Amino acid sequence: MYSIEIKAESSLTPELAAQLIELSQQIPELDHPLTNDVLDQRLQGKTCLILVAYVEGELAGFKLGYEQEEAIFYSWLGGVASDFRRLGLAQSLLEYQETWARRQGYNHIQVNTLNRFPAMLNLLISNQYLITELTADPKSLVDHKLYLCKSI
């Protein structure tokens, strides 16, 4: 059994940004690794939750989200490094985020994904997220964008 720890932060520090940028480079699904500018644009000045997962003290995964509207929390981005998959980290991060959001008074969590990420889609559906909208990509079925929401 591995030692798994999830740390939660409510603001982005330079050290935390560096960790997230480093980790994003280990997640093959992320076409564009995170940058300081992207992190600042999405998280600075907003009520946010930054979750970082460690396995045996090693950086392994993250989940980022922020307030979209008064009662809606947006789960923006997350991932688990290839070396740490199949340990239940994505599920643990999702559960932590849901519990935190509920305790903060949010009623819904919204998330977007693409058809090309079936593992993420399966995780969301198995956790009672419902598809609320679809934006079709006329060039590729795998790039259809799915919008999901869960009442918490």
PDB file of C-alpha atoms in Angstrom:
ATOM      1  CA  MET A   1       0.000   0.000   0.000  1.00  0.00           C
ATOM      2  CA  TYR A   2       1.305   3.398  -0.971  1.00  0.00           C
ATOM      3  CA  SER A   3       1.260   6.468   1.237  1.00  0.00           C
ATOM      4  CA  ILE A   4      -0.976   9.025  -0.499  1.00  0.00           C
ATOM      5  CA  GLU A   5      -1.351  12.616   0.671  1.00  0.00           C
ATOM      6  CA  ILE A   6      -3.514  15.367  -0.796  1.00  0.00           C
ATOM      7  CA  LYS A   7      -2.638  18.962   0.029  1.00  0.00           C
ATOM      8  CA  ALA A   8      -5.137  21.769  -0.487  1.00  0.00           C
ATOM      9  CA  GLU A   9      -4.327  25.416  -1.113  1.00  0.00           C
ATOM     10  CA  SER A  10      -6.595  28.392  -1.710  1.00  0.00           C
ATOM     11  CA  SER A  11      -4.064  30.666  -3.369  1.00  0.00           C
ATOM     12  CA  LEU A  12      -1.370  30.281  -5.977  1.00  0.00           C
ATOM     13  CA  THR A  13       2.198  30.878  -4.799  1.00  0.00           C
ATOM     14  CA  PRO A  14       5.244  30.905  -7.093  1.00  0.00           C
ATOM     15  CA  GLU A  15       6.413  27.612  -5.547  1.00  0.00           C
ATOM     16  CA  LEU A  16       3.040  25.959  -6.098  1.00  0.00           C
ATOM     17  CA  ALA A  17       2.868  27.268  -9.671  1.00  0.00           C
ATOM     18  CA  ALA A  18       6.295  25.744 -10.361  1.00  0.00           C
ATOM     19  CA  GLN A  19       5.100  22.369  -9.023  1.00  0.00           C
ATOM     20  CA  LEU A  20       1.953  22.454 -11.154  1.00  0.00           C
ATOM     21  CA  ILE A  21       3.912  23.419 -14.270  1.00  0.00           C
ATOM     22  CA  GLU A  22       6.406  20.602 -13.667  1.00  0.00           C
ATOM     23  CA  LEU A  23       3.657  18.060 -13.084  1.00  0.00           C
ATOM     24  CA  SER A  24       1.647  19.172 -16.123  1.00  0.00           C
ATOM     25  CA  GLN A  25       4.611  18.202 -18.304  1.00  0.00           C
ATOM     26  CA  GLN A  26       4.226  14.593 -17.086  1.00  0.00           C
ATOM     27  CA  ILE A  27       0.599  14.294 -18.176  1.00  0.00           C
ATOM     28  CA  PRO A  28       0.419  13.227 -21.824  1.00  0.00           C
ATOM     29  CA  GLU A  29      -3.219  14.290 -22.277  1.00  0.00           C
ATOM     30  CA  LEU A  30      -2.316  17.935 -21.693  1.00  0.00           C
ATOM     31  CA  ASP A  31      -1.478  19.211 -25.163  1.00  0.00           C
ATOM     32  CA  HIS A  32      -0.119  22.416 -23.698  1.00  0.00           C
ATOM     33  CA  PRO A  33       1.634  22.207 -20.325  1.00  0.00           C
ATOM     34  CA  LEU A  34       0.642  24.856 -17.825  1.00  0.00           C
ATOM     35  CA  THR A  35       2.373  28.226 -17.728  1.00  0.00           C
ATOM     36  CA  ASN A  36       2.487  30.941 -15.088  1.00  0.00           C
ATOM     37  CA  ASP A  37       0.342  33.173 -17.309  1.00  0.00           C
ATOM     38  CA  VAL A  38      -2.390  30.544 -17.722  1.00  0.00           C
ATOM     39  CA  LEU A  39      -2.428  29.766 -13.995  1.00  0.00           C
ATOM     40  CA  ASP A  40      -2.599  33.467 -13.094  1.00  0.00           C
ATOM     41  CA  GLN A  41      -5.367  34.112 -15.608  1.00  0.00           C
ATOM     42  CA  ARG A  42      -7.531  31.274 -14.270  1.00  0.00           C
ATOM     43  CA  LEU A  43      -6.833  31.377 -10.528  1.00  0.00           C
ATOM     44  CA  GLN A  44      -5.592  34.775  -9.337  1.00  0.00           C
ATOM     45  CA  GLY A  45      -8.207  36.885  -7.601  1.00  0.00           C
ATOM     46  CA  LYS A  46     -10.781  34.093  -7.557  1.00  0.00           C
ATOM     47  CA  THR A  47     -12.033  31.779  -4.865  1.00  0.00           C
ATOM     48  CA  CYS A  48     -10.148  28.671  -5.876  1.00  0.00           C
ATOM     49  CA  LEU A  49      -9.094  25.243  -4.723  1.00  0.00           C
ATOM     50  CA  ILE A  50      -5.704  23.858  -5.714  1.00  0.00           C
ATOM     51  CA  LEU A  51      -5.255  20.188  -4.861  1.00  0.00           C
ATOM     52  CA  VAL A  52      -1.912  18.446  -5.186  1.00  0.00           C
ATOM     53  CA  ALA A  53      -1.533  14.698  -4.640  1.00  0.00           C
ATOM     54  CA  TYR A  54       1.680  13.052  -3.483  1.00  0.00           C
ATOM     55  CA  VAL A  55       2.521   9.345  -3.507  1.00  0.00           C
ATOM     56  CA  GLU A  56       5.328   8.396  -1.124  1.00  0.00           C
ATOM     57  CA  GLY A  57       6.233  12.099  -1.068  1.00  0.00           C
ATOM     58  CA  GLU A  58       6.480  12.395  -4.857  1.00  0.00           C
ATOM     59  CA  LEU A  59       4.378  14.849  -6.838  1.00  0.00           C
ATOM     60  CA  ALA A  60       1.755  12.675  -8.559  1.00  0.00           C
ATOM     61  CA  GLY A  61      -1.385  14.588  -9.528  1.00  0.00           C
ATOM     62  CA  PHE A  62      -3.417  17.763  -9.239  1.00  0.00           C
ATOM     63  CA  LYS A  63      -6.933  19.151  -9.565  1.00  0.00           C
ATOM     64  CA  LEU A  64      -7.691  22.838 -10.004  1.00  0.00           C
ATOM     65  CA  GLY A  65     -10.994  24.645  -9.758  1.00  0.00           C
ATOM     66  CA  TYR A  66     -12.523  28.006  -9.003  1.00  0.00           C
ATOM     67  CA  GLU A  67     -15.799  29.771  -8.354  1.00  0.00           C
ATOM     68  CA  GLN A  68     -17.681  30.329 -11.579  1.00  0.00           C
ATOM     69  CA  GLU A  69     -20.814  31.849 -10.091  1.00  0.00           C
ATOM     70  CA  GLU A  70     -22.058  32.269  -6.547  1.00  0.00           C
ATOM     71  CA  ALA A  71     -23.312  28.682  -6.173  1.00  0.00           C
ATOM     72  CA  ILE A  72     -21.301  27.035  -8.973  1.00  0.00           C
ATOM     73  CA  PHE A  73     -17.762  25.699  -8.685  1.00  0.00           C
ATOM     74  CA  TYR A  74     -15.907  25.016 -11.938  1.00  0.00           C
ATOM     75  CA  SER A  75     -13.528  22.059 -11.966  1.00  0.00           C
ATOM     76  CA  TRP A  76     -11.071  23.451 -14.478  1.00  0.00           C
ATOM     77  CA  LEU A  77      -8.150  21.086 -14.886  1.00  0.00           C
ATOM     78  CA  GLY A  78      -6.635  17.999 -13.376  1.00  0.00           C
ATOM     79  CA  GLY A  79      -4.417  15.082 -14.120  1.00  0.00           C
ATOM     80  CA  VAL A  80      -2.282  12.292 -12.757  1.00  0.00           C
ATOM     81  CA  ALA A  81       1.266  11.624 -13.929  1.00  0.00           C
ATOM     82  CA  SER A  82       1.597   8.418 -15.949  1.00  0.00           C
ATOM     83  CA  ASP A  83       3.757   6.700 -13.312  1.00  0.00           C
ATOM     84  CA  PHE A  84       1.034   7.085 -10.665  1.00  0.00           C
ATOM     85  CA  ARG A  85      -2.082   5.972 -12.504  1.00  0.00           C
ATOM     86  CA  ARG A  86      -4.365   3.161 -11.347  1.00  0.00           C
ATOM     87  CA  LEU A  87      -3.891   4.123  -7.688  1.00  0.00           C
ATOM     88  CA  GLY A  88      -7.259   5.882  -7.395  1.00  0.00           C
ATOM     89  CA  LEU A  89      -5.755   9.374  -7.294  1.00  0.00           C
ATOM     90  CA  ALA A  90      -8.203  10.917  -9.777  1.00  0.00           C
ATOM     91  CA  GLN A  91     -11.131   9.563  -7.746  1.00  0.00           C
ATOM     92  CA  SER A  92      -9.603  10.794  -4.477  1.00  0.00           C
ATOM     93  CA  LEU A  93      -8.994  14.266  -5.909  1.00  0.00           C
ATOM     94  CA  LEU A  94     -12.545  14.420  -7.282  1.00  0.00           C
ATOM     95  CA  GLU A  95     -14.041  13.394  -3.928  1.00  0.00           C
ATOM     96  CA  TYR A  96     -11.904  15.918  -2.049  1.00  0.00           C
ATOM     97  CA  GLN A  97     -12.977  18.693  -4.420  1.00  0.00           C
ATOM     98  CA  GLU A  98     -16.662  17.779  -4.109  1.00  0.00           C
ATOM     99  CA  THR A  99     -16.517  17.677  -0.307  1.00  0.00           C
ATOM    100  CA  TRP A 100     -14.687  21.001  -0.148  1.00  0.00           C
ATOM    101  CA  ALA A 101     -17.103  22.673  -2.584  1.00  0.00           C
ATOM    102  CA  ARG A 102     -20.142  21.402  -0.665  1.00  0.00           C
ATOM    103  CA  ARG A 103     -18.709  22.716   2.623  1.00  0.00           C
ATOM    104  CA  GLN A 104     -18.082  26.096   0.997  1.00  0.00           C
ATOM    105  CA  GLY A 105     -21.760  26.355   0.079  1.00  0.00           C
ATOM    106  CA  TYR A 106     -21.628  25.534  -3.624  1.00  0.00           C
ATOM    107  CA  ASN A 107     -24.632  23.675  -5.046  1.00  0.00           C
ATOM    108  CA  HIS A 108     -23.134  22.476  -8.324  1.00  0.00           C
ATOM    109  CA  ILE A 109     -19.814  21.512  -9.852  1.00  0.00           C
ATOM    110  CA  GLN A 110     -19.368  22.051 -13.563  1.00  0.00           C
ATOM    111  CA  VAL A 111     -16.686  20.489 -15.712  1.00  0.00           C
ATOM    112  CA  ASN A 112     -15.880  20.270 -19.421  1.00  0.00           C
ATOM    113  CA  THR A 113     -14.103  17.473 -21.244  1.00  0.00           C
ATOM    114  CA  LEU A 114     -13.587  16.140 -24.736  1.00  0.00           C
ATOM    115  CA  ASN A 115     -14.623  12.824 -26.251  1.00  0.00           C
ATOM    116  CA  ARG A 116     -10.939  11.988 -26.658  1.00  0.00           C
ATOM    117  CA  PHE A 117     -10.607  11.590 -22.879  1.00  0.00           C
ATOM    118  CA  PRO A 118     -12.761   8.495 -22.201  1.00  0.00           C
ATOM    119  CA  ALA A 119     -11.145   7.802 -18.809  1.00  0.00           C
ATOM    120  CA  MET A 120     -12.165  11.267 -17.580  1.00  0.00           C
ATOM    121  CA  LEU A 121     -15.635  10.924 -19.040  1.00  0.00           C
ATOM    122  CA  ASN A 122     -16.079   7.516 -17.379  1.00  0.00           C
ATOM    123  CA  LEU A 123     -14.866   8.912 -14.041  1.00  0.00           C
ATOM    124  CA  LEU A 124     -17.336  11.782 -14.217  1.00  0.00           C
ATOM    125  CA  ILE A 125     -20.320   9.665 -15.278  1.00  0.00           C
ATOM    126  CA  SER A 126     -19.572   7.048 -12.616  1.00  0.00           C
ATOM    127  CA  ASN A 127     -19.676   9.880 -10.057  1.00  0.00           C
ATOM    128  CA  GLN A 128     -23.148  11.048 -11.171  1.00  0.00           C
ATOM    129  CA  TYR A 129     -22.057  13.971 -13.354  1.00  0.00           C
ATOM    130  CA  LEU A 130     -24.652  14.571 -16.059  1.00  0.00           C
ATOM    131  CA  ILE A 131     -24.018  15.798 -19.580  1.00  0.00           C
ATOM    132  CA  THR A 132     -25.773  19.143 -19.961  1.00  0.00           C
ATOM    133  CA  GLU A 133     -24.500  20.279 -23.330  1.00  0.00           C
ATOM    134  CA  LEU A 134     -22.360  19.245 -26.274  1.00  0.00           C
ATOM    135  CA  THR A 135     -20.442  21.380 -28.736  1.00  0.00           C
ATOM    136  CA  ALA A 136     -19.776  19.394 -31.881  1.00  0.00           C
ATOM    137  CA  ASP A 137     -16.483  19.685 -33.720  1.00  0.00           C
ATOM    138  CA  PRO A 138     -17.341  19.267 -37.410  1.00  0.00           C
ATOM    139  CA  LYS A 139     -13.870  17.905 -38.178  1.00  0.00           C
ATOM    140  CA  SER A 140     -13.546  15.231 -35.511  1.00  0.00           C
ATOM    141  CA  LEU A 141     -15.846  13.240 -33.232  1.00  0.00           C
ATOM    142  CA  VAL A 142     -13.109  12.918 -30.614  1.00  0.00           C
ATOM    143  CA  ASP A 143     -12.966  16.695 -30.288  1.00  0.00           C
ATOM    144  CA  HIS A 144     -16.650  17.122 -29.434  1.00  0.00           C
ATOM    145  CA  LYS A 145     -16.728  19.127 -26.191  1.00  0.00           C
ATOM    146  CA  LEU A 146     -18.931  17.810 -23.402  1.00  0.00           C
ATOM    147  CA  TYR A 147     -20.269  19.970 -20.574  1.00  0.00           C
ATOM    148  CA  LEU A 148     -21.177  18.153 -17.378  1.00  0.00           C
ATOM    149  CA  CYS A 149     -22.668  19.187 -14.051  1.00  0.00           C
ATOM    150  CA  LYS A 150     -23.307  17.569 -10.694  1.00  0.00           C
ATOM    151  CA  SER A 151     -25.562  18.764  -7.898  1.00  0.00           C
ATOM    152  CA  ILE A 152     -23.702  18.465  -4.617  1.00  0.00           C
TER     153      ILE A 152
END
